[in-house]
Tab-separated table of C-alpha atoms in Angstrom:
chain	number	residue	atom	x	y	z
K	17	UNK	CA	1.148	9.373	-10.289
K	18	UNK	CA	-1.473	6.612	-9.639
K	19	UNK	CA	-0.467	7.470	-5.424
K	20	UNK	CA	-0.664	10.809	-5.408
K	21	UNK	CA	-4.376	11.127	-4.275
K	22	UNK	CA	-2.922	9.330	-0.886
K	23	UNK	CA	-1.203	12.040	0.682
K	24	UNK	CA	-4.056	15.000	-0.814
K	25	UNK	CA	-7.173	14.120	1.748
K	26	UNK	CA	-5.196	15.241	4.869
K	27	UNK	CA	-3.810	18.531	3.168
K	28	UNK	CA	-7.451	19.548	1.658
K	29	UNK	CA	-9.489	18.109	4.323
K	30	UNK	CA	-9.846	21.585	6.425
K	31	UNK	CA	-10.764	23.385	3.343
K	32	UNK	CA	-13.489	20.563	2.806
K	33	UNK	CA	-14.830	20.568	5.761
K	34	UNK	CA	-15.073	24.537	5.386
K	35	UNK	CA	-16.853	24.792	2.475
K	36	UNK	CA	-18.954	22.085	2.597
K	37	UNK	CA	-19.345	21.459	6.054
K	38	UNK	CA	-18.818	17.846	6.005
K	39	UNK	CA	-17.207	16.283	9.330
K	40	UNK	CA	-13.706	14.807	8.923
K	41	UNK	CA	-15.437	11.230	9.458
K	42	UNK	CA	-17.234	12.122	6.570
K	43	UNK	CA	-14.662	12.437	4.454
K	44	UNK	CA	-12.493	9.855	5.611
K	45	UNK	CA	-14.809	7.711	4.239
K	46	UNK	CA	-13.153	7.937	1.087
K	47	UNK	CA	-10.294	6.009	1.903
K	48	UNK	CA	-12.630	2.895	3.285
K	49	UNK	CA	-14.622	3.266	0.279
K	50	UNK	CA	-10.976	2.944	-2.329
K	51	UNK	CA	-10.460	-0.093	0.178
K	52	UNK	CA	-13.311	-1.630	0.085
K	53	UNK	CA	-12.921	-1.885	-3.461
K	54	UNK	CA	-9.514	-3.013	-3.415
K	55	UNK	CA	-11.154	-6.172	-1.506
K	56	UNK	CA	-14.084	-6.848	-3.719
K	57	UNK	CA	-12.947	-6.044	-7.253
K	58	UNK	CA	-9.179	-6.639	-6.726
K	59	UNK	CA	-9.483	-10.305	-7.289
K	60	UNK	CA	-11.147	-9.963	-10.540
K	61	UNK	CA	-8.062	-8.571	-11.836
K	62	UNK	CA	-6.115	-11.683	-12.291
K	63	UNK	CA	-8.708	-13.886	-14.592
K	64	UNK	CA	-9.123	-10.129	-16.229
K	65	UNK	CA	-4.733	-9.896	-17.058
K	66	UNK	CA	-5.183	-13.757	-17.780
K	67	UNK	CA	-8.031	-13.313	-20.234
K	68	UNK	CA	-7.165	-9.675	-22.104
K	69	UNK	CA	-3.401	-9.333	-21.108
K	70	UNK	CA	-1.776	-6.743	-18.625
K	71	UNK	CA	-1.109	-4.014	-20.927
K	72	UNK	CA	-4.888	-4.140	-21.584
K	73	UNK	CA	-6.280	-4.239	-18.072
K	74	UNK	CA	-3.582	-1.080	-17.138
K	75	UNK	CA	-4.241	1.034	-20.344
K	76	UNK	CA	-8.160	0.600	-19.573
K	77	UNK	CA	-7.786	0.757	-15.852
K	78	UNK	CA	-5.382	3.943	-16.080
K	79	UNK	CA	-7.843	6.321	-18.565
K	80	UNK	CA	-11.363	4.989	-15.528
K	81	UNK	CA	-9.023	5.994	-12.918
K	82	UNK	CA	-8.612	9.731	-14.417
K	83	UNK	CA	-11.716	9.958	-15.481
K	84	UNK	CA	-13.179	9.024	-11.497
K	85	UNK	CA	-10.261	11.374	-9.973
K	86	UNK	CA	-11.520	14.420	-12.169
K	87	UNK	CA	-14.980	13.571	-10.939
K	88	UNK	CA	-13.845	13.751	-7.265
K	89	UNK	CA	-13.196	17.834	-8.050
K	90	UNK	CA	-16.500	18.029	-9.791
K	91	UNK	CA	-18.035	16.904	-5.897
K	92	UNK	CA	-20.212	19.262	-3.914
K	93	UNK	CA	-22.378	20.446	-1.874
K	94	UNK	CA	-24.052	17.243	-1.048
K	95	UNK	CA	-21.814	14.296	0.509
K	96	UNK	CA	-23.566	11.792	-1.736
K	97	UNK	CA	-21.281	13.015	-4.897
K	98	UNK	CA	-18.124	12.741	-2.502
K	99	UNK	CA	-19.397	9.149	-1.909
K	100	UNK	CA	-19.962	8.370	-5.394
K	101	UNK	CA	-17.087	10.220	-7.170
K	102	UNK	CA	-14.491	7.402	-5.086
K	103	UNK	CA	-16.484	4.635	-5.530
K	104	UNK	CA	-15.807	5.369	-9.623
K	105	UNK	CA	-11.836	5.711	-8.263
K	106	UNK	CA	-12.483	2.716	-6.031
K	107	UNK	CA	-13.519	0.516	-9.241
K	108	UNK	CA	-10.521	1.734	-11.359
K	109	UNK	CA	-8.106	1.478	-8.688
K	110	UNK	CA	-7.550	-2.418	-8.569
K	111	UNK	CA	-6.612	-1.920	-12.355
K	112	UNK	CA	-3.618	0.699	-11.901
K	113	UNK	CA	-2.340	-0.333	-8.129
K	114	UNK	CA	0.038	-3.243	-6.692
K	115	UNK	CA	-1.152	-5.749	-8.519
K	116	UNK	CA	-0.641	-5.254	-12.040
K	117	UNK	CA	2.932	-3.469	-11.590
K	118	UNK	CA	3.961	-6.476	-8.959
K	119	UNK	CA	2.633	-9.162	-11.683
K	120	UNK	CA	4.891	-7.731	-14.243
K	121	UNK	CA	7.640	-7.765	-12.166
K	122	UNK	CA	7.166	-11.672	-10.878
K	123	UNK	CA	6.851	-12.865	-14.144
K	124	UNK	CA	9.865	-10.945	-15.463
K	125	UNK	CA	12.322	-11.620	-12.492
K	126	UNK	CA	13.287	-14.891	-10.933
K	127	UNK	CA	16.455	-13.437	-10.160
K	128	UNK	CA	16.860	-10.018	-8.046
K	129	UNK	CA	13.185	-10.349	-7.855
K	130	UNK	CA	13.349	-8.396	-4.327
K	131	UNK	CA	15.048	-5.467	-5.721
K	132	UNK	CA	12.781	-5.054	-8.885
K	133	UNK	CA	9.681	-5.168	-6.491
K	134	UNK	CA	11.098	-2.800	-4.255
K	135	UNK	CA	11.992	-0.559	-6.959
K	136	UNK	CA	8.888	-0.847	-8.699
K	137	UNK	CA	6.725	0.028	-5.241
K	138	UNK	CA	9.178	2.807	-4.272
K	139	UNK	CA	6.872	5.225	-5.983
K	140	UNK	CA	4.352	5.123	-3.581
K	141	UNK	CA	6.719	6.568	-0.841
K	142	UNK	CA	7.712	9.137	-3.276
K	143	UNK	CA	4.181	10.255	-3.561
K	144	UNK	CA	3.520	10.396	-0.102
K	145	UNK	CA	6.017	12.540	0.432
K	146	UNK	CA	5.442	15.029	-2.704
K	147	UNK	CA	1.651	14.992	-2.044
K	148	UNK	CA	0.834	17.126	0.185
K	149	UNK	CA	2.784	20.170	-0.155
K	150	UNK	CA	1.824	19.948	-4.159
K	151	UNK	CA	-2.046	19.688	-3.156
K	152	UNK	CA	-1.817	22.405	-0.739
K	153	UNK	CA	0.270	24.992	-3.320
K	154	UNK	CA	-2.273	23.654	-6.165
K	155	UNK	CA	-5.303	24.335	-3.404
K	156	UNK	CA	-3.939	27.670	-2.544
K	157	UNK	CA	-3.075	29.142	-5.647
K	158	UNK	CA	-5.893	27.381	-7.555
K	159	UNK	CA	-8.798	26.040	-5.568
K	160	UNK	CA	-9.152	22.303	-3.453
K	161	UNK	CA	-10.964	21.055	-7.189
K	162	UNK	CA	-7.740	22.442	-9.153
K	163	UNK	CA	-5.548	19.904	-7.108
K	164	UNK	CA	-7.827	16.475	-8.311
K	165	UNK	CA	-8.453	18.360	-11.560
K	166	UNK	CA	-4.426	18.486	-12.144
K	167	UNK	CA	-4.003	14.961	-10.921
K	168	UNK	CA	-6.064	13.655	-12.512
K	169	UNK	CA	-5.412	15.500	-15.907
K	170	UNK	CA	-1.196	14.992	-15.492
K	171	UNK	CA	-1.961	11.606	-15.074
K	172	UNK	CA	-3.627	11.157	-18.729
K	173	UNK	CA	-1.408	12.642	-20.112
K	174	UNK	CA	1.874	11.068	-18.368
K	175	UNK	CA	0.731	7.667	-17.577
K	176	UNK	CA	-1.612	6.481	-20.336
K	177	UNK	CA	0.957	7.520	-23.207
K	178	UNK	CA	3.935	5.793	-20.743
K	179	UNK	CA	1.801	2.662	-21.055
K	180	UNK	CA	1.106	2.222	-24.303
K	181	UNK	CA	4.914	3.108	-25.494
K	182	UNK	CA	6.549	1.199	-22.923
K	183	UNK	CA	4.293	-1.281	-21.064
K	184	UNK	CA	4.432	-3.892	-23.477
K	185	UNK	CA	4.286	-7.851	-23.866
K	186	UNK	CA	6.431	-9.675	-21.662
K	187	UNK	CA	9.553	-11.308	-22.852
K	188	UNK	CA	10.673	-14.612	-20.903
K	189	UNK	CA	12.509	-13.827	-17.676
K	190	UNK	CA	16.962	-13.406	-18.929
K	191	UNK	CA	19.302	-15.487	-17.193
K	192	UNK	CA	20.887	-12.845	-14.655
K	193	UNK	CA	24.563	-11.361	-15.240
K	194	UNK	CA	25.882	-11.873	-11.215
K	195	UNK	CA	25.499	-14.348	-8.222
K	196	UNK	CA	22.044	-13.501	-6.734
K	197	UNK	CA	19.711	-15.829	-6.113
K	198	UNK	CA	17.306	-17.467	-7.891
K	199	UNK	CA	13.360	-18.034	-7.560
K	200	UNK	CA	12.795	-21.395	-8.522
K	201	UNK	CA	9.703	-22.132	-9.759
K	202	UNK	CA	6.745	-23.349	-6.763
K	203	UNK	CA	4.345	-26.353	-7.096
K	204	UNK	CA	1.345	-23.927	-6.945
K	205	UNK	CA	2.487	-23.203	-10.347
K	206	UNK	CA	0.341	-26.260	-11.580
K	207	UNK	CA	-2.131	-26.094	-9.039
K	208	UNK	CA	-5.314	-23.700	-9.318
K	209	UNK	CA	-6.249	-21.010	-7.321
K	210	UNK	CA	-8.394	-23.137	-5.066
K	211	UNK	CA	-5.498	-25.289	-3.747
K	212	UNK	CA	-3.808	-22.006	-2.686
K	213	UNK	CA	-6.887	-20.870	-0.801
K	214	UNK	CA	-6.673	-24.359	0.556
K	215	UNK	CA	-3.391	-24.028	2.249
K	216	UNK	CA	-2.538	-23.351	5.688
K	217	UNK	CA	0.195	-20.977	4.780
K	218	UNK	CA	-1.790	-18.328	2.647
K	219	UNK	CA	-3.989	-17.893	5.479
K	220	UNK	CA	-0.982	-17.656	7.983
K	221	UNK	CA	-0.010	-14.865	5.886
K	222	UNK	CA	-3.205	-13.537	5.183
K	223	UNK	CA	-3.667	-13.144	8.754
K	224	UNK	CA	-0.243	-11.522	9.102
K	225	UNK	CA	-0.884	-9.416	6.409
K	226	UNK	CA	-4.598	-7.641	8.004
K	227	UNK	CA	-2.116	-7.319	11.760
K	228	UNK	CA	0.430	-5.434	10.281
K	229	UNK	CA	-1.495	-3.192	7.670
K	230	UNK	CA	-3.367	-2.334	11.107
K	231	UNK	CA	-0.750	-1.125	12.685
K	232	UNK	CA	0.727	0.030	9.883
K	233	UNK	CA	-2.559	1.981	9.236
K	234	UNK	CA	-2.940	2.997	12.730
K	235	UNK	CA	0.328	4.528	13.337
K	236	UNK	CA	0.148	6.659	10.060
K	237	UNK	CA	-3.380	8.176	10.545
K	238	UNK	CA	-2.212	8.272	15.338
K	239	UNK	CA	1.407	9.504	15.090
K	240	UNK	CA	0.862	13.293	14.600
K	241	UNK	CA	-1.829	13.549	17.154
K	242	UNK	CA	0.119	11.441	19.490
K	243	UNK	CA	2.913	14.127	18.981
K	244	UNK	CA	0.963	16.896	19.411
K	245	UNK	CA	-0.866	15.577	22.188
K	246	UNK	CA	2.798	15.335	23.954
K	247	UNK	CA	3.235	18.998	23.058
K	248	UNK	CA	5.010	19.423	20.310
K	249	UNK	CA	2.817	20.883	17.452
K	250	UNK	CA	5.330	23.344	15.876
K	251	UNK	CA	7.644	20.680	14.736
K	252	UNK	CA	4.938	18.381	13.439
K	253	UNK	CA	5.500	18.661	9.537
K	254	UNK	CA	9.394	18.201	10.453
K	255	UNK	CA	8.903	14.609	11.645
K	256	UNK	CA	6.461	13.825	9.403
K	257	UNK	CA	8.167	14.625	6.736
K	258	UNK	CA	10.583	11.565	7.312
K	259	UNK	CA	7.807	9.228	6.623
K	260	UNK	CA	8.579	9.782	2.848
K	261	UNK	CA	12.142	9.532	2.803
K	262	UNK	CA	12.138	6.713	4.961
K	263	UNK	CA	10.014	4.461	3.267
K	264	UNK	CA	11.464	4.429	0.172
K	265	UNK	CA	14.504	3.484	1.968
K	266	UNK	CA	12.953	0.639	3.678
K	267	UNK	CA	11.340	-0.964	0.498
K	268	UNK	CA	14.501	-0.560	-1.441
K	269	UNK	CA	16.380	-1.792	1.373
K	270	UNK	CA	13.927	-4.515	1.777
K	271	UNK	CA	14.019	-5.725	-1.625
K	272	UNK	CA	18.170	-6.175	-1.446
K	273	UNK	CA	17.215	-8.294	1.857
K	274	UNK	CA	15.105	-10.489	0.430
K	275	UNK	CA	17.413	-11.551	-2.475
K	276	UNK	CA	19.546	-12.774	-0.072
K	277	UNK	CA	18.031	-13.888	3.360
K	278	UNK	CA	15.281	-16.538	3.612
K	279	UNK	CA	11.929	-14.573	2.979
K	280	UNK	CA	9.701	-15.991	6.027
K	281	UNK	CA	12.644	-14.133	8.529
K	282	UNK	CA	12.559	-10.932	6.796
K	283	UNK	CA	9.143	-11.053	6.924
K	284	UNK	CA	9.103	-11.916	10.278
K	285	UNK	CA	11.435	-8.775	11.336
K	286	UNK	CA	9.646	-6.538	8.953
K	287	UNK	CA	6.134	-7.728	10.766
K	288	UNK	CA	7.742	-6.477	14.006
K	289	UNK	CA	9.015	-3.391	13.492
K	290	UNK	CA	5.768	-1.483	13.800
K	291	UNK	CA	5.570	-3.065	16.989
K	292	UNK	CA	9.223	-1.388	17.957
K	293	UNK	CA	7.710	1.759	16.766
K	294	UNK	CA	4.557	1.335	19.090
K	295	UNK	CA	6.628	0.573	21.837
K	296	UNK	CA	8.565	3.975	21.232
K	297	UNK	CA	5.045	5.427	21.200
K	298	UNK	CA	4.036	3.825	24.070
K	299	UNK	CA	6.712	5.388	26.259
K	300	UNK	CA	6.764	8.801	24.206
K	301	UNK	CA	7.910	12.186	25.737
K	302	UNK	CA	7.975	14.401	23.076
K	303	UNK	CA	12.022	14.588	22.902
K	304	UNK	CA	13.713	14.874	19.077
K	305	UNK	CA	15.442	11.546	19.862
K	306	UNK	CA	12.048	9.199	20.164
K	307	UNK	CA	10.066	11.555	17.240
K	308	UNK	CA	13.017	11.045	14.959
K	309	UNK	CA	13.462	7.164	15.809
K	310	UNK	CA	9.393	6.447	15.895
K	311	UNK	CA	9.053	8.029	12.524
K	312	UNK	CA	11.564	6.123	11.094
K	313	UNK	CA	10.485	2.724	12.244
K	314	UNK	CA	7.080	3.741	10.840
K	315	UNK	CA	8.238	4.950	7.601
K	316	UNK	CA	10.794	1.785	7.410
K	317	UNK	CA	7.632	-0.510	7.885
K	318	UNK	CA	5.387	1.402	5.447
K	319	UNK	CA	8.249	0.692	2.832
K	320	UNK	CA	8.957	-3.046	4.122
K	321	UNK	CA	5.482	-4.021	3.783
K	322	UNK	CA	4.610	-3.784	0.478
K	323	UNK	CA	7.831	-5.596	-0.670
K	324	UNK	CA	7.258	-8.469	1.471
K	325	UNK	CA	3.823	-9.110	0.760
K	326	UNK	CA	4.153	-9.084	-2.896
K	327	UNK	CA	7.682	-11.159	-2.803
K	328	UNK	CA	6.142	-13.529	-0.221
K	329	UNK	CA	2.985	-14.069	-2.333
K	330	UNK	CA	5.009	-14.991	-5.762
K	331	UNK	CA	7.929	-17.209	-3.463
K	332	UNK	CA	5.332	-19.311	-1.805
K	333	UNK	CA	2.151	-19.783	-4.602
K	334	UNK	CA	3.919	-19.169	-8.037
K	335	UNK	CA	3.872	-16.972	-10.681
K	336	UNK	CA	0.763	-18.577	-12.073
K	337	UNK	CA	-1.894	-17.323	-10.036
K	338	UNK	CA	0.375	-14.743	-8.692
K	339	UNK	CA	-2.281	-12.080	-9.905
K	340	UNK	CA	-5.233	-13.330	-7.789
K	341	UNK	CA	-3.927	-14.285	-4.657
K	342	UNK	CA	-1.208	-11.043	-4.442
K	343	UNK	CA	-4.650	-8.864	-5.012
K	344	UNK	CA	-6.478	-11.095	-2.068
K	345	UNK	CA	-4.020	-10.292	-0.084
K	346	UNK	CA	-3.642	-6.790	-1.215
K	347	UNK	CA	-7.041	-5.957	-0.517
K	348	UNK	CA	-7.001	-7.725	2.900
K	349	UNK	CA	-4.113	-5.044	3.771
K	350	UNK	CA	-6.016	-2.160	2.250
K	351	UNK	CA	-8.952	-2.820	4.835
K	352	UNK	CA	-6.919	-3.641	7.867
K	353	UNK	CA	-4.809	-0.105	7.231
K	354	UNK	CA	-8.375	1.657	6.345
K	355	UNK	CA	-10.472	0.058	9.422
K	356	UNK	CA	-8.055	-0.099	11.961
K	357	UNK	CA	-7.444	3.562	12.436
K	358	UNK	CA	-11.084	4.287	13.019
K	359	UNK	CA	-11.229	1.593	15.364
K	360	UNK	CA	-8.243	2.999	17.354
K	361	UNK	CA	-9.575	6.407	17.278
K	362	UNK	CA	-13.015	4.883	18.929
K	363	UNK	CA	-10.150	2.994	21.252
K	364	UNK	CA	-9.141	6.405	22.152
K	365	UNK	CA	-12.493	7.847	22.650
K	366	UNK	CA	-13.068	5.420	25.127
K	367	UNK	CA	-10.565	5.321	26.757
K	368	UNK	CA	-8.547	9.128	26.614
K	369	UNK	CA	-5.360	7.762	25.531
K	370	UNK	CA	-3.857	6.252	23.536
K	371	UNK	CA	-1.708	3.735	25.815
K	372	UNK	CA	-4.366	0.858	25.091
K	373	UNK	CA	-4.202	0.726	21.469
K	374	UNK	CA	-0.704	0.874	21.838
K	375	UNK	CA	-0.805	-2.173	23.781
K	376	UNK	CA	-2.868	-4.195	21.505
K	377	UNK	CA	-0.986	-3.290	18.585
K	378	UNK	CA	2.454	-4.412	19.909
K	379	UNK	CA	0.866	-7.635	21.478
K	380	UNK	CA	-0.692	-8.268	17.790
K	381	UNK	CA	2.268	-7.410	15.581
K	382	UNK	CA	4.278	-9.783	17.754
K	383	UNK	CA	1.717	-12.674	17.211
K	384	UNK	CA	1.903	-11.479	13.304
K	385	UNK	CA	6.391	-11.740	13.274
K	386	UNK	CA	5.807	-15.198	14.638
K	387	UNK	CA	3.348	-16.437	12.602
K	388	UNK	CA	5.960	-14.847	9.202
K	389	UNK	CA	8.484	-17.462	10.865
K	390	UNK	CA	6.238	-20.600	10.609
K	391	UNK	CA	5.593	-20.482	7.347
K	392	UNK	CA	8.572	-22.531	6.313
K	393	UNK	CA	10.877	-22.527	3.617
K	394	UNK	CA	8.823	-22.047	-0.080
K	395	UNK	CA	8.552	-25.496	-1.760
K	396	UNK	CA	10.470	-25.790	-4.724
K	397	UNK	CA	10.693	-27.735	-7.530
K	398	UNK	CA	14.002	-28.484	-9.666
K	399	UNK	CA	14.632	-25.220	-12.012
């Protein structure tokens, strides 16, 4: 429920931009603006679930987060309300996204820890994919403010009860019933915060993690108008459509991976396969064979991602501060996937194609999948 705004922007924005007459740049702003605040008010959310507990921070967090999506359909006819209605979701947001499901899920799992992140994440592929077509039936039967109004509404009503009956106080992690692998615990575990930030390996991965929600990013918001700029406009929504399905088969298959391969190699594969899907791009001729294998590489790494971030994050710096630096992170990928797509639009602007972005991103991502392999094996200490 918390996703579902994702996928709406796209399917309303023509009847925005119609009534209002605000540009498409205009609105897109949005989405930098929910970014931005994953950045600057994500980290606060760890000392917040360390101080007042998680069930706290997500009851609280859920209830602002309805309250600034009903605000969004109050917006109109000056851009400044449009502006201010998602800087109230932007500041709820951090309480309700990745980070406070993900933290529940480290500190629960040592064991098939890949597979309860992946399954835990999997929702936001389901939203993408149920999105639009429910905002656009809402929008059409209803009006574009019935659509936030009855997100934001079902999602009082379906998430804040869920919470408080079933998100409760954690238990300590249960010895697992078959043969996969353990997390052991991670020296970081006894270190602070600071001696994370300190280490050569977060920002490795930090890095990584801005390169691939770029491309990431980029190919979401590029690979429809690539298509149709190769001629193929009537079968848009088909391909698209994959994107959904897709991810939620890459983070589930993702998750199983990671129980059972080192992590720094499956993140180094995962970190490459949006390059694979640029390169398909790059050489694109609008034939069923390259639309259905770009879109699934791109809906394989938007399902990837997120599990090897999070599993990555709680493998190399603990469980302890797990909270903070998964949120840094978190927020570093929100911006990359929010400014990179404007940035490759300008890129194509410039330069009336998109072969050069292309380019860069493949060159980049590759950097990124070799950088995942240096990180090493976690440190461990005896369990």
């Amino acid at each position: 429920m918390v996703n579902l705004y994702v996928g709406t922007l796209g399917a309303l924005m023509p009847s925005l931009s119609r009534g209002f007459g605000w540009s498409r740049a205009q609105l897109s702003a949005s989405v930098l603006i929910v970014c931005a605040g994953l950045l600057l008010f994500g980290p606060a959310v760890g000392p917040l679930i360390a101080r007042v507990g998680l069930r706290a921070v997500a009851l609280r967090g859920a209830a602002l987060y309805c309250i600034g999506l009903f605000a969004v359909g109050l917006t109109g006819p000056k851009i400044w309300t449009w502006y201010a209605a998602w800087t109230m979701v932007a500041l709820a947001n951090p309480a309700v996204n990745n980070t406070v499901w993900t933290t529940a899920v480290t500190r629960l799992y040592r064991h098939n820890r890949g597979m309860a992140l992946s399954t835990t994440l999997s929702g936001v592929g389901v939203a993408s994919f149920i999105a639009p077509p429910l905002a656009l039936w809402v929008a059409g039967s209803f009006g574009w403010r019935a659509a936030y109004f009855s997100i934001a509404i079902g999602s009082l009503f379906l998430i804040v009860p869920s919470l408080w009956a079933l998100f409760l106080p954690l238990a300590e992690p249960k010895e697992p019933s078959n043969g996969a692998r353990r997390v052991a615990p991670s020296p970081f575990d006894h270190r602070s915060l600071s001696a994370i930030l300190g280490s050569s390996q977060f920002w490795r991965l930090a890095a990584g993690v801005v390169i691939v929600s770029a491309g990431i990013g980029t190919l979401l918001v590029h690979f429809q108008p690539i298509m149709r700029d190769a001629g193929i406009s009537g079968r848009l929504a088909a391909f698209a459509s994959l994107l959904g399905p897709t991810s939620v088969v890459g983070r589930l298959g993702g998750g199983y991976i990671l129980d059972r391969l080192p992590p720094r190699f499956v993140a180094s594969g995962a970190f490459a396969l949006p390059a694979f899907a640029a390169a398909v791009l790059l050489h694109y001729d609008g034939s069923t064979a390259s639309s259905v294998i770009a879109a699934t590489a791109i809906g394989f790494s938007l399902g990837l991602e997120g599990d090897v971030v999070a599993y990555l994050t709680a493998a190399y710096f603990g469980v302890r501060n797990y909270s903070s630096s998964y949120a840094l992170l978190f927020g570093l990928f929100a911006i990359g996937a929010g400014a990179a797509p404007v940035l490759a639009g300008a890129i194509f602007d410039w330069t009336g194609s998109y072969v050069v972005m292309l380019k860069l991103l493949i060159a980049a991502l590759g950097i990124a999948s070799v950088m995942m392999a240096s990180l090493g094996p976690p440190k461990r200490e005896d369990a």
